[in-house]
């Protein structure tokens, strides 16, 4: 036997798995002793746990058995009392085949990274439009609190404005993320048109309601158009 083989840690499946079984039994004894307040039983559980841990250490539980093991081979060694050659912590496989495999993996990794497009950078028009959408969302929410009446029609109008504020807020947050997002611009346009139509057809509106709805709706449409214009100018980086 060579010196390198003698230096390799040995794994003994029979005492290892016997130790695992003893540890399980010790844990059960400890749990039952603690639950039933039986001092002798939980002390015995601790002793059995310690004995099982020693058996596991003797079997080589702290070492890796390598990549050539299988359940059948493990069971064979348990029955026959055979040993497995372990792997020393920090050990490296220095073979020509291994070097070739690592080099191929590294080349493939570089190839995959080269195919990935670079990080998406938001154009100057998209981020301000996102902030505008968020401000429109906040304006709608604040106006409901300040201007909403007590009638049923006013409450129905408030529900519509709440939905519009949610859509504008989500579209604005999407525009603030890196990249160009024409889908967010389209959502802002449709939401703005809906708010303007509400201002046209809704009943029981005050002058303040008209100002808020026409203003936020029109601004939301303009912000959405700005995002679509930015997406058109940088179509290669557009993400919906």
Short mmCIF file of C-alpha atoms in Angstrom, two decimals:
data_model
loop_
_atom_site.label_atom_id
_atom_site.label_comp_id
_atom_site.label_asym_id
_atom_site.label_seq_id
_atom_site.Cartn_x
_atom_site.Cartn_y
_atom_site.Cartn_z
CA UNK A 1 0.00 0.00 0.00
CA UNK A 2 1.37 3.41 -0.98
CA UNK A 3 1.84 6.26 1.44
CA UNK A 4 -0.89 8.27 -0.32
CA UNK A 5 -3.37 5.44 0.24
CA UNK A 6 -2.40 5.19 3.90
CA UNK A 7 -2.95 8.95 4.28
CA UNK A 8 -6.50 8.77 2.91
CA UNK A 9 -9.22 8.73 5.57
CA UNK A 10 -11.16 5.49 5.84
CA UNK A 11 -14.93 5.33 6.09
CA UNK A 12 -16.47 2.32 7.84
CA UNK A 13 -20.17 2.11 6.94
CA UNK A 14 -21.04 -0.52 9.55
CA UNK A 15 -20.09 1.48 12.69
CA UNK A 16 -21.18 4.67 10.99
CA UNK A 17 -24.77 3.56 10.40
CA UNK A 18 -24.85 1.74 13.72
CA UNK A 19 -23.91 5.03 15.36
CA UNK A 20 -26.70 6.81 13.48
CA UNK A 21 -29.20 4.26 14.79
CA UNK A 22 -27.88 4.64 18.33
CA UNK A 23 -28.14 8.44 18.06
CA UNK A 24 -31.79 8.12 17.03
CA UNK A 25 -32.52 5.83 19.98
CA UNK A 26 -30.73 8.20 22.34
CA UNK A 27 -32.70 11.15 21.03
CA UNK A 28 -35.97 9.29 21.60
CA UNK A 29 -34.97 8.38 25.15
CA UNK A 30 -33.97 11.96 25.86
CA UNK A 31 -37.24 13.34 24.48
CA UNK A 32 -39.42 10.89 26.41
CA UNK A 33 -37.45 11.49 29.59
CA UNK A 34 -37.86 15.25 29.32
CA UNK A 35 -41.57 15.04 28.49
CA UNK A 36 -42.30 12.55 31.30
CA UNK A 37 -39.92 14.28 33.75
CA UNK A 38 -38.00 11.05 34.26
CA UNK A 39 -34.49 12.06 35.24
CA UNK A 40 -32.95 8.62 34.85
CA UNK A 41 -34.41 8.24 31.37
CA UNK A 42 -33.17 11.54 29.93
CA UNK A 43 -29.73 10.99 31.49
CA UNK A 44 -29.66 7.58 29.81
CA UNK A 45 -30.65 9.28 26.57
CA UNK A 46 -27.69 11.65 26.82
CA UNK A 47 -25.34 8.72 27.44
CA UNK A 48 -26.74 6.82 24.45
CA UNK A 49 -26.47 9.94 22.29
CA UNK A 50 -22.82 10.34 23.22
CA UNK A 51 -22.13 6.68 22.48
CA UNK A 52 -23.80 6.98 19.09
CA UNK A 53 -21.81 10.10 18.27
CA UNK A 54 -18.56 8.29 19.10
CA UNK A 55 -19.57 5.40 16.85
CA UNK A 56 -20.33 7.83 14.02
CA UNK A 57 -16.94 9.50 14.42
CA UNK A 58 -15.23 6.12 14.43
CA UNK A 59 -17.08 5.24 11.24
CA UNK A 60 -15.81 8.40 9.52
CA UNK A 61 -18.98 10.45 9.37
CA UNK A 62 -16.94 13.66 9.03
CA UNK A 63 -15.44 12.58 5.69
CA UNK A 64 -16.89 12.58 2.19
CA UNK A 65 -17.02 9.14 0.59
CA UNK A 66 -16.48 10.50 -2.92
CA UNK A 67 -18.58 10.27 -6.06
CA UNK A 68 -18.30 6.51 -6.65
CA UNK A 69 -20.61 5.34 -3.87
CA UNK A 70 -24.16 4.04 -4.27
CA UNK A 71 -26.84 2.75 -1.90
CA UNK A 72 -26.15 -0.83 -2.99
CA UNK A 73 -22.42 -0.51 -2.45
CA UNK A 74 -23.01 1.16 0.90
CA UNK A 75 -25.30 -1.67 2.01
CA UNK A 76 -22.74 -4.25 0.87
CA UNK A 77 -20.09 -2.65 3.07
CA UNK A 78 -22.51 -2.52 5.99
CA UNK A 79 -23.16 -6.26 5.67
CA UNK A 80 -19.56 -7.33 5.04
CA UNK A 81 -17.88 -4.78 7.29
CA UNK A 82 -15.82 -3.34 4.45
CA UNK A 83 -14.30 0.12 4.22
CA UNK A 84 -14.48 3.00 1.78
CA UNK A 85 -11.75 5.42 0.87
CA UNK A 86 -12.67 8.91 1.99
CA UNK A 87 -11.68 12.30 0.68
CA UNK A 88 -9.37 14.53 2.67
CA UNK A 89 -10.74 18.08 3.22
CA UNK A 90 -9.20 20.38 0.64
CA UNK A 91 -8.07 17.51 -1.59
CA UNK A 92 -7.93 18.26 -5.31
CA UNK A 93 -8.14 15.93 -8.29
CA UNK A 94 -5.17 16.78 -10.51
CA UNK A 95 -5.69 14.65 -13.62
CA UNK A 96 -5.51 15.58 -17.33
CA UNK A 97 -9.17 14.59 -17.78
CA UNK A 98 -10.21 16.80 -14.89
CA UNK A 99 -8.20 19.75 -16.23
CA UNK A 100 -9.76 19.32 -19.67
CA UNK A 101 -13.25 19.21 -18.15
CA UNK A 102 -12.66 22.36 -16.10
CA UNK A 103 -11.25 24.18 -19.15
CA UNK A 104 -14.29 23.19 -21.23
CA UNK A 105 -16.67 24.38 -18.51
CA UNK A 106 -14.82 27.70 -18.22
CA UNK A 107 -14.96 28.22 -21.99
CA UNK A 108 -18.67 27.42 -22.04
CA UNK A 109 -19.29 29.86 -19.19
CA UNK A 110 -17.49 32.64 -21.05
CA UNK A 111 -19.51 31.84 -24.17
CA UNK A 112 -22.81 32.00 -22.30
CA UNK A 113 -21.90 35.30 -20.64
CA UNK A 114 -20.96 36.78 -24.01
CA UNK A 115 -24.42 35.93 -25.36
CA UNK A 116 -26.21 37.73 -22.53
CA UNK A 117 -27.07 41.35 -23.37
CA UNK A 118 -25.66 44.07 -21.20
CA UNK A 119 -27.59 45.71 -18.40
CA UNK A 120 -30.61 47.69 -19.51
CA UNK A 121 -30.17 51.40 -18.89
CA UNK A 122 -33.24 53.59 -18.67
CA UNK A 123 -33.26 56.52 -21.13
CA UNK A 124 -33.55 59.98 -19.68
CA UNK A 125 -37.25 60.25 -20.55
CA UNK A 126 -38.45 57.03 -18.89
CA UNK A 127 -37.47 57.68 -15.27
CA UNK A 128 -39.04 61.17 -15.01
CA UNK A 129 -42.20 59.78 -16.59
CA UNK A 130 -42.29 57.09 -13.92
CA UNK A 131 -42.05 59.69 -11.17
CA UNK A 132 -44.85 61.67 -12.84
CA UNK A 133 -47.06 58.58 -12.83
CA UNK A 134 -46.36 58.07 -9.13
CA UNK A 135 -47.24 61.69 -8.39
CA UNK A 136 -50.50 61.30 -10.31
CA UNK A 137 -51.27 58.22 -8.24
CA UNK A 138 -50.64 60.10 -5.00
CA UNK A 139 -52.75 63.04 -6.23
CA UNK A 140 -55.71 60.76 -6.89
CA UNK A 141 -55.47 59.19 -3.44
CA UNK A 142 -55.17 62.54 -1.65
CA UNK A 143 -58.04 64.04 -3.66
CA UNK A 144 -60.34 61.22 -2.59
CA UNK A 145 -59.65 61.99 1.04
CA UNK A 146 -60.15 65.74 0.59
CA UNK A 147 -62.92 65.99 -2.03
CA UNK A 148 -65.02 62.82 -1.86
CA UNK A 149 -68.64 63.34 -0.88
CA UNK A 150 -70.92 61.14 1.21
CA UNK A 151 -73.29 60.04 -1.56
CA UNK A 152 -73.32 56.67 -3.30
CA UNK A 153 -72.21 58.22 -6.61
CA UNK A 154 -69.24 59.87 -4.93
CA UNK A 155 -68.20 56.58 -3.41
CA UNK A 156 -68.47 54.81 -6.77
CA UNK A 157 -66.28 57.51 -8.31
CA UNK A 158 -63.83 56.97 -5.47
CA UNK A 159 -63.57 53.26 -6.30
CA UNK A 160 -62.73 54.08 -9.91
CA UNK A 161 -60.10 56.61 -8.84
CA UNK A 162 -58.59 54.08 -6.44
CA UNK A 163 -58.21 51.60 -9.29
CA UNK A 164 -56.64 54.30 -11.45
CA UNK A 165 -54.22 55.24 -8.66
CA UNK A 166 -53.17 51.60 -8.29
CA UNK A 167 -52.54 51.17 -12.02
CA UNK A 168 -50.61 54.43 -12.25
CA UNK A 169 -48.53 53.53 -9.20
CA UNK A 170 -47.60 50.13 -10.61
CA UNK A 171 -46.79 51.60 -14.02
CA UNK A 172 -44.64 54.29 -12.42
CA UNK A 173 -42.66 51.78 -10.36
CA UNK A 174 -42.13 49.68 -13.46
CA UNK A 175 -40.74 52.70 -15.33
CA UNK A 176 -38.29 53.37 -12.50
CA UNK A 177 -36.70 49.94 -12.94
CA UNK A 178 -33.78 49.64 -15.42
CA UNK A 179 -34.76 49.32 -19.05
CA UNK A 180 -37.50 50.65 -21.29
CA UNK A 181 -41.01 49.42 -20.54
CA UNK A 182 -43.59 50.28 -23.23
CA UNK A 183 -46.18 48.15 -21.46
CA UNK A 184 -46.10 50.51 -18.48
CA UNK A 185 -46.53 53.45 -20.83
CA UNK A 186 -49.57 51.81 -22.41
CA UNK A 187 -51.10 51.19 -18.98
CA UNK A 188 -50.56 54.83 -18.06
CA UNK A 189 -52.24 56.02 -21.27
CA UNK A 190 -55.28 53.78 -20.84
CA UNK A 191 -55.61 54.73 -17.17
CA UNK A 192 -55.33 58.43 -17.98
CA UNK A 193 -58.00 58.15 -20.67
CA UNK A 194 -60.26 56.34 -18.21
CA UNK A 195 -59.82 59.07 -15.60
CA UNK A 196 -60.62 61.78 -18.16
CA UNK A 197 -63.75 59.90 -19.26
CA UNK A 198 -64.80 59.67 -15.64
CA UNK A 199 -64.45 63.44 -15.36
CA UNK A 200 -66.65 63.81 -18.44
CA UNK A 201 -69.46 61.43 -17.51
CA UNK A 202 -69.43 61.16 -13.70
CA UNK A 203 -72.17 62.92 -11.76
CA UNK A 204 -71.99 64.96 -8.55
CA UNK A 205 -68.57 66.43 -9.21
CA UNK A 206 -67.18 69.57 -7.69
CA UNK A 207 -64.81 71.96 -9.41
CA UNK A 208 -61.96 70.36 -7.49
CA UNK A 209 -62.96 66.91 -8.79
CA UNK A 210 -62.87 68.20 -12.36
CA UNK A 211 -59.46 69.79 -11.89
CA UNK A 212 -57.93 66.68 -10.34
CA UNK A 213 -59.40 64.23 -12.85
CA UNK A 214 -58.70 66.24 -15.98
CA UNK A 215 -55.25 67.16 -14.70
CA UNK A 216 -54.08 63.73 -13.54
CA UNK A 217 -55.68 61.98 -16.51
CA UNK A 218 -54.06 64.28 -19.06
CA UNK A 219 -50.66 64.16 -17.35
CA UNK A 220 -50.83 60.35 -17.14
CA UNK A 221 -51.50 60.18 -20.89
CA UNK A 222 -48.54 62.46 -21.62
CA UNK A 223 -46.26 60.43 -19.33
CA UNK A 224 -47.30 57.21 -21.06
CA UNK A 225 -46.64 58.74 -24.49
CA UNK A 226 -43.18 59.79 -23.29
CA UNK A 227 -42.42 56.22 -22.22
CA UNK A 228 -43.58 54.87 -25.59
CA UNK A 229 -41.39 57.43 -27.35
CA UNK A 230 -38.42 56.30 -25.27
CA UNK A 231 -39.18 52.68 -26.11
CA UNK A 232 -39.37 53.50 -29.81
CA UNK A 233 -35.97 55.24 -29.71
CA UNK A 234 -34.35 52.25 -27.96
CA UNK A 235 -36.38 49.35 -29.28
CA UNK A 236 -33.49 46.91 -28.99
CA UNK A 237 -33.60 47.20 -25.20
CA UNK A 238 -37.35 47.38 -24.74
CA UNK A 239 -38.92 44.94 -22.28
CA UNK A 240 -42.65 44.68 -21.71
#
